[in-house]
Every structure is written in structure tokens, then in C-alpha cells.
């Protein structure tokens, strides 16, 4: 269950420049002391419409943008109430038209510590309160200022809090997070956009807007199958630009509303399969995408946690 929710979270993320950072990297299901799990999954997301600010746009010189990724996620219980989560994606993205070169490579390595601060039990139900802090950074140098890119290239600090209610066959989780993003360095000097977004000392370092995020997830849980649905709202917190001539893509303020669902089937005690779907309802400076994903989960799993 924990991995299913986590896999879903990783599948949420899409931008004109994609990032698989620590957003949504926590859920309400703690791993447990000295218990480990590994998930390997693939995803494909596409869009032929994107938002300039909040206006939907199609570009015949871009066509359909397709992004495929293989992501490895490992979780280890450092203690009864403390988990370490690490993820690393390999991403390939390309457009069906125009002259945008295909981008491919390792994206951002993310590490997250998740702490269950409080745990209240009422009969067969449980209410818990968690906190998490995550950090992500590019695993290699990649193009970050392009219409088709695998990420923004920034270093990110992600702080979150989460409330989780669990009944025998039902759960609902709500979390709120703030993502602080560092500056990124472009491979050229920029001087034709909002001066507040550039470091005047270099001319090549630009700010990446911070964001806030709200995620609500609810689902059915059993010993063999579970299904959950979720909604995610990301909102730019700091000032940013909109897509336009001469505007660096990393400085654009990105926001979106997205919904999705995930199913998990346990084949054996230590093995399970997962699949998911999500779509974008509205956005700002982001692709109006849909995504499918599927993967293998290896490790201890129980719906009673």
C-alpha cells in the first residue's frame, strides 16, 4: 500500500520541463523498523496542448510531446516511526514535430526522511500525524532551458506535513507541502525578461519559483487488492514568469490541478504489481498531460500497517 501511494505520487509530475522531485513522496503508511522495499516502474505521459500562463495553446511546430521514464524507489525503516525514501528516475522526452532535440538521461536524485510524530488508535482505526523533509538534486548536467527538457535542474528542499486516517478497509490522507527551489545556471546570458528573476552578478543564474502543494488521497485496502483515487493542487508561491519569447523556462511559474487513480495487486507476500492513470484538469505554464504507469513492487507489504 505504501508503495502504491508513493508510486502514484511520483507519477503526478509533469511540466514543459519535467521534474520528479519529492512532491508527494510521503503517504500515511510507515515502513517499519528495518523493513525495506523496492519498486521499479515505468511511465509514459503525453500532451499536445499546453498552457501559456493559464491559456490553453496548441503548437503545430511542437506536435505531441511524449515522456517515458523508468524510476527506482527504495524505502527503508530506520526506526519504528522513521523512514528513509530514495528515488532515481531515468527520463526520455521528445516532440513529434519541429526541431526540438530529444532529451534523455538521469534526472534528479531525491532523498526523503519521513517521521510519524503522533499515532492515535481508536479500536480498529488509527489517526497519525507525519512530517517529512526531502532534498533533490540533478544526477547529471542536462538541458534545463528548453521547450523539451527532462527537468529544471534545480536543487530543491521539500517540507511537508500529513494527516492520515486508517480504518480496516479504508483510508484517507491529506498533506500540505512547501518546496523551496534553488537557482539554476543557464548556458547563456538572459537579459530580455523580468529583471527580478535574474541574479545581476552573473547574468546566467535564474530563480526557479517556489511552490506549495495540497494532496488528498482516499482508497480501499485489503490484503490482496487496493485501489485509491487522489487529487493534487500545486500553486506557485513566489513570483515567476510566463512562457514567452526570451523567457527562460526554469523561471516560469508552474501550477496545476491533477487527478488520478492507482490499483495494486499482491501476487505473493513479497511481490506485487501496480498500475495507475492520471490527467491534468487545469494548469499554468505546463503541459495538459495524461499519464499511465505500471510497475513491480518487491518487499514486505501489509494492509494492516
Short mmCIF file of C-alpha atoms in Angstrom, two decimals:
data_model
loop_
_atom_site.label_atom_id
_atom_site.label_comp_id
_atom_site.label_asym_id
_atom_site.label_seq_id
_atom_site.Cartn_x
_atom_site.Cartn_y
_atom_site.Cartn_z
CA UNK A 1 0.00 0.00 0.00
CA UNK A 2 2.72 2.41 0.91
CA UNK A 3 4.49 1.85 -2.32
CA UNK A 4 1.33 2.16 -4.32
CA UNK A 5 0.69 5.59 -2.88
CA UNK A 6 4.28 6.56 -3.40
CA UNK A 7 4.33 5.36 -6.98
CA UNK A 8 1.20 7.35 -7.62
CA UNK A 9 2.86 10.44 -6.25
CA UNK A 10 5.83 10.11 -8.48
CA UNK A 11 3.56 9.76 -11.45
CA UNK A 12 1.95 13.10 -10.79
CA UNK A 13 4.65 15.29 -12.05
CA UNK A 14 4.74 16.83 -15.48
CA UNK A 15 5.90 20.16 -16.77
CA UNK A 16 7.10 21.54 -20.03
CA UNK A 17 10.30 20.75 -18.27
CA UNK A 18 9.64 17.70 -16.18
CA UNK A 19 10.72 17.10 -12.68
CA UNK A 20 10.45 14.08 -10.47
CA UNK A 21 11.18 15.68 -7.18
CA UNK A 22 9.96 14.94 -3.71
CA UNK A 23 6.46 16.14 -4.24
CA UNK A 24 4.04 13.63 -2.78
CA UNK A 25 6.85 11.36 -1.71
CA UNK A 26 5.17 10.58 1.59
CA UNK A 27 1.95 8.83 2.50
CA UNK A 28 0.45 7.65 5.75
CA UNK A 29 1.86 4.13 5.72
CA UNK A 30 5.12 3.85 7.65
CA UNK A 31 7.57 1.20 6.58
CA UNK A 32 8.55 -0.16 9.96
CA UNK A 33 11.92 -0.66 11.62
CA UNK A 34 14.49 -2.49 9.47
CA UNK A 35 11.96 -3.29 6.76
CA UNK A 36 12.83 -2.46 3.18
CA UNK A 37 11.04 -2.33 -0.13
CA UNK A 38 11.99 -1.69 -3.73
CA UNK A 39 9.75 -0.54 -6.56
CA UNK A 40 10.63 -0.39 -10.24
CA UNK A 41 8.11 1.10 -12.57
CA UNK A 42 7.77 2.67 -15.99
CA UNK A 43 5.58 5.54 -17.07
CA UNK A 44 4.54 7.32 -20.23
CA UNK A 45 2.89 10.71 -20.39
CA UNK A 46 1.81 12.75 -23.39
CA UNK A 47 0.38 16.13 -24.23
CA UNK A 48 -0.40 18.09 -27.39
CA UNK A 49 -1.85 21.08 -25.53
CA UNK A 50 -0.10 23.28 -23.02
CA UNK A 51 -0.81 26.39 -21.00
CA UNK A 52 0.78 29.79 -21.59
CA UNK A 53 0.02 31.30 -18.22
CA UNK A 54 -3.47 29.73 -17.91
CA UNK A 55 -4.47 29.89 -21.59
CA UNK A 56 -4.60 26.57 -23.47
CA UNK A 57 -2.40 26.52 -26.57
CA UNK A 58 -1.51 24.11 -29.36
CA UNK A 59 1.67 24.47 -31.34
CA UNK A 60 1.93 22.66 -34.70
CA UNK A 61 5.69 23.07 -34.51
CA UNK A 62 5.73 21.04 -31.31
CA UNK A 63 3.17 18.34 -32.05
CA UNK A 64 2.74 15.78 -29.29
CA UNK A 65 5.32 15.63 -26.51
CA UNK A 66 5.94 12.16 -25.09
CA UNK A 67 7.92 11.45 -21.95
CA UNK A 68 8.92 7.97 -20.88
CA UNK A 69 10.61 7.21 -17.59
CA UNK A 70 11.91 4.30 -15.55
CA UNK A 71 12.07 5.05 -11.84
CA UNK A 72 13.55 3.09 -8.96
CA UNK A 73 12.24 3.80 -5.47
CA UNK A 74 13.70 2.32 -2.29
CA UNK A 75 12.30 2.65 1.24
CA UNK A 76 13.97 1.59 4.49
CA UNK A 77 12.67 1.79 8.01
CA UNK A 78 15.34 3.47 10.12
CA UNK A 79 13.09 3.10 13.15
CA UNK A 80 9.51 2.32 14.15
CA UNK A 81 8.47 5.87 13.28
CA UNK A 82 11.23 6.99 10.87
CA UNK A 83 11.61 6.03 7.17
CA UNK A 84 14.16 6.91 4.51
CA UNK A 85 12.88 7.07 0.92
CA UNK A 86 15.22 7.39 -2.08
CA UNK A 87 14.23 7.62 -5.75
CA UNK A 88 16.09 7.96 -9.05
CA UNK A 89 14.44 8.28 -12.49
CA UNK A 90 15.83 7.86 -15.99
CA UNK A 91 13.83 10.04 -18.38
CA UNK A 92 13.47 10.37 -22.15
CA UNK A 93 11.31 13.07 -23.74
CA UNK A 94 10.73 14.13 -27.34
CA UNK A 95 8.33 16.09 -29.55
CA UNK A 96 6.67 14.67 -32.68
CA UNK A 97 7.17 17.86 -34.70
CA UNK A 98 9.54 20.78 -35.00
CA UNK A 99 13.22 20.92 -34.34
CA UNK A 100 13.32 20.29 -30.62
CA UNK A 101 16.04 17.70 -29.99
CA UNK A 102 15.21 14.64 -27.92
CA UNK A 103 16.43 14.80 -24.33
CA UNK A 104 17.43 11.72 -22.37
CA UNK A 105 19.28 10.91 -19.16
CA UNK A 106 19.18 10.55 -15.41
CA UNK A 107 17.08 13.28 -13.87
CA UNK A 108 17.05 14.16 -10.14
CA UNK A 109 18.04 12.03 -7.16
CA UNK A 110 15.64 12.51 -4.25
CA UNK A 111 16.03 11.55 -0.61
CA UNK A 112 13.25 11.99 1.96
CA UNK A 113 13.06 11.40 5.71
CA UNK A 114 9.54 10.66 6.96
CA UNK A 115 8.69 10.87 10.66
CA UNK A 116 5.47 9.75 12.29
CA UNK A 117 5.23 12.19 15.16
CA UNK A 118 1.87 11.11 16.64
CA UNK A 119 -0.15 7.93 16.47
CA UNK A 120 -3.67 7.68 17.94
CA UNK A 121 -5.58 4.38 17.89
CA UNK A 122 -9.35 4.08 18.41
CA UNK A 123 -10.30 0.42 18.27
CA UNK A 124 -9.55 -0.75 14.73
CA UNK A 125 -8.99 2.76 13.41
CA UNK A 126 -5.87 4.87 13.54
CA UNK A 127 -5.07 8.54 13.12
CA UNK A 128 -1.47 9.58 12.58
CA UNK A 129 0.37 12.84 12.01
CA UNK A 130 3.57 12.83 9.97
CA UNK A 131 6.28 15.26 8.95
CA UNK A 132 8.80 14.90 6.15
CA UNK A 133 11.75 16.72 4.68
CA UNK A 134 13.20 15.91 1.27
CA UNK A 135 16.10 17.09 -0.83
CA UNK A 136 16.64 16.58 -4.56
CA UNK A 137 19.44 17.42 -6.96
CA UNK A 138 20.30 16.62 -10.59
CA UNK A 139 22.28 13.43 -11.07
CA UNK A 140 23.93 14.85 -14.16
CA UNK A 141 24.11 18.06 -16.15
CA UNK A 142 21.20 18.24 -18.56
CA UNK A 143 19.50 20.88 -20.68
CA UNK A 144 17.15 22.87 -18.45
CA UNK A 145 16.18 25.82 -20.64
CA UNK A 146 14.23 24.28 -23.50
CA UNK A 147 10.68 23.53 -24.55
CA UNK A 148 11.56 19.84 -24.41
CA UNK A 149 13.70 19.02 -21.38
CA UNK A 150 13.81 16.32 -18.72
CA UNK A 151 13.88 18.73 -15.76
CA UNK A 152 14.65 22.19 -14.46
CA UNK A 153 17.99 21.30 -12.94
CA UNK A 154 17.39 22.99 -9.60
CA UNK A 155 18.22 21.74 -6.12
CA UNK A 156 15.03 21.53 -4.07
CA UNK A 157 14.16 21.38 -0.38
CA UNK A 158 10.71 19.94 0.33
CA UNK A 159 8.94 20.20 3.70
CA UNK A 160 5.60 18.52 4.37
CA UNK A 161 3.05 17.62 7.00
CA UNK A 162 0.37 14.96 6.66
CA UNK A 163 -2.72 13.65 8.46
CA UNK A 164 -3.66 10.04 7.83
CA UNK A 165 -6.80 8.19 8.92
CA UNK A 166 -6.89 4.41 8.53
CA UNK A 167 -9.88 2.09 9.10
CA UNK A 168 -9.76 -1.69 8.45
CA UNK A 169 -10.56 -1.34 4.71
CA UNK A 170 -10.46 2.40 4.09
CA UNK A 171 -8.05 5.28 4.40
CA UNK A 172 -7.98 8.99 3.68
CA UNK A 173 -4.88 11.16 3.70
CA UNK A 174 -4.30 14.88 3.35
CA UNK A 175 -0.93 16.55 3.07
CA UNK A 176 0.40 20.06 2.58
CA UNK A 177 3.91 20.91 1.44
CA UNK A 178 6.23 23.76 0.56
CA UNK A 179 9.02 23.28 -1.99
CA UNK A 180 11.97 25.69 -1.89
CA UNK A 181 13.86 25.70 -5.17
CA UNK A 182 17.36 26.95 -5.71
CA UNK A 183 18.75 28.98 -8.59
CA UNK A 184 19.84 27.28 -11.78
CA UNK A 185 22.59 28.24 -14.19
CA UNK A 186 21.78 28.60 -17.86
CA UNK A 187 24.24 28.08 -20.69
CA UNK A 188 23.63 31.61 -21.96
CA UNK A 189 23.06 35.12 -20.65
CA UNK A 190 19.48 36.27 -20.32
CA UNK A 191 18.50 39.92 -20.40
CA UNK A 192 15.08 40.15 -22.02
CA UNK A 193 12.72 39.28 -19.18
CA UNK A 194 11.71 40.36 -15.69
CA UNK A 195 14.95 41.56 -14.02
CA UNK A 196 13.72 40.35 -10.61
CA UNK A 197 14.18 36.79 -11.81
CA UNK A 198 17.89 37.02 -12.56
CA UNK A 199 21.00 37.24 -10.48
CA UNK A 200 22.61 40.52 -11.61
CA UNK A 201 26.08 39.30 -10.62
CA UNK A 202 26.32 36.69 -13.33
CA UNK A 203 23.54 37.07 -15.88
CA UNK A 204 23.23 33.30 -16.25
CA UNK A 205 21.77 32.28 -12.89
CA UNK A 206 18.00 32.50 -12.62
CA UNK A 207 15.47 31.85 -9.90
CA UNK A 208 13.08 28.91 -10.01
CA UNK A 209 9.76 29.79 -8.30
CA UNK A 210 8.85 28.04 -5.06
CA UNK A 211 5.53 26.22 -4.91
CA UNK A 212 3.02 24.97 -2.37
CA UNK A 213 1.15 21.73 -2.77
CA UNK A 214 -2.02 20.09 -1.44
CA UNK A 215 -2.74 16.39 -1.99
CA UNK A 216 -5.85 14.47 -0.93
CA UNK A 217 -5.95 10.69 -1.35
CA UNK A 218 -8.53 8.07 -0.36
CA UNK A 219 -8.81 4.38 -1.06
CA UNK A 220 -9.93 0.85 -0.36
CA UNK A 221 -7.44 -1.50 1.28
CA UNK A 222 -7.44 -5.29 1.58
CA UNK A 223 -4.81 -7.99 1.97
CA UNK A 224 -4.71 -8.64 -1.80
CA UNK A 225 -6.02 -5.62 -3.67
CA UNK A 226 -6.22 -1.94 -3.03
CA UNK A 227 -7.45 0.99 -5.10
CA UNK A 228 -7.06 4.67 -4.39
CA UNK A 229 -8.03 7.94 -6.02
CA UNK A 230 -6.35 11.27 -5.47
CA UNK A 231 -6.30 14.94 -6.32
CA UNK A 232 -3.29 17.26 -6.34
CA UNK A 233 -3.14 21.05 -6.47
CA UNK A 234 0.21 22.80 -6.94
CA UNK A 235 0.38 26.60 -6.71
CA UNK A 236 3.32 28.94 -7.36
CA UNK A 237 4.29 30.64 -4.11
CA UNK A 238 6.93 33.08 -5.35
CA UNK A 239 6.84 35.35 -8.38
CA UNK A 240 7.62 33.78 -11.71
CA UNK A 241 7.35 34.40 -15.42
CA UNK A 242 5.05 33.03 -18.09
CA UNK A 243 6.09 31.26 -21.28
CA UNK A 244 7.18 33.80 -23.87
CA UNK A 245 9.97 34.84 -26.24
CA UNK A 246 13.25 35.25 -24.39
CA UNK A 247 11.84 33.91 -21.14
CA UNK A 248 13.91 31.09 -19.59
CA UNK A 249 11.73 28.07 -18.99
CA UNK A 250 13.08 27.47 -15.44
CA UNK A 251 11.75 30.87 -14.29
CA UNK A 252 8.16 30.17 -15.29
CA UNK A 253 5.61 29.86 -12.51
CA UNK A 254 4.14 26.37 -12.76
CA UNK A 255 0.85 25.28 -11.24
CA UNK A 256 -1.73 22.61 -11.94
CA UNK A 257 -4.69 20.58 -10.75
CA UNK A 258 -4.43 16.88 -11.39
CA UNK A 259 -6.49 13.79 -10.52
CA UNK A 260 -5.69 10.12 -10.80
CA UNK A 261 -6.18 6.57 -9.59
CA UNK A 262 -3.92 3.64 -8.74
CA UNK A 263 -4.54 -0.09 -8.34
CA UNK A 264 -2.31 -2.63 -6.61
CA UNK A 265 -2.46 -6.42 -6.79
CA UNK A 266 -0.39 -8.57 -4.46
CA UNK A 267 0.75 -11.74 -6.22
CA UNK A 268 2.83 -13.18 -3.39
CA UNK A 269 3.73 -11.97 0.08
CA UNK A 270 6.80 -10.13 -1.18
CA UNK A 271 5.75 -9.30 -4.76
CA UNK A 272 3.01 -7.16 -6.25
CA UNK A 273 2.02 -5.27 -9.39
CA UNK A 274 0.78 -1.73 -9.65
CA UNK A 275 -0.77 0.41 -12.40
CA UNK A 276 -2.07 3.95 -12.49
CA UNK A 277 -3.59 6.72 -14.57
CA UNK A 278 -3.75 10.47 -14.09
CA UNK A 279 -4.74 13.54 -16.06
CA UNK A 280 -4.41 17.33 -15.82
CA UNK A 281 -7.57 19.37 -15.28
CA UNK A 282 -6.05 22.85 -15.44
CA UNK A 283 -2.65 24.44 -15.27
CA UNK A 284 -0.25 27.33 -15.65
CA UNK A 285 2.83 27.09 -17.86
CA UNK A 286 2.58 23.32 -18.00
CA UNK A 287 1.54 20.60 -20.43
CA UNK A 288 -2.06 19.36 -20.28
CA UNK A 289 -0.94 15.80 -19.94
CA UNK A 290 -2.20 12.32 -19.28
CA UNK A 291 -0.04 9.57 -17.86
CA UNK A 292 -0.13 5.81 -17.47
CA UNK A 293 2.30 3.86 -15.32
CA UNK A 294 2.92 0.30 -14.19
CA UNK A 295 5.49 -1.41 -12.05
CA UNK A 296 6.72 -4.18 -9.82
CA UNK A 297 6.89 -3.86 -6.03
CA UNK A 298 9.28 -6.07 -4.07
CA UNK A 299 9.32 -6.21 -0.32
CA UNK A 300 7.24 -6.63 2.79
CA UNK A 301 3.72 -5.38 2.41
CA UNK A 302 0.70 -5.49 4.67
CA UNK A 303 -2.58 -3.65 4.62
CA UNK A 304 -2.68 -3.67 8.40
CA UNK A 305 0.04 -1.06 8.80
#
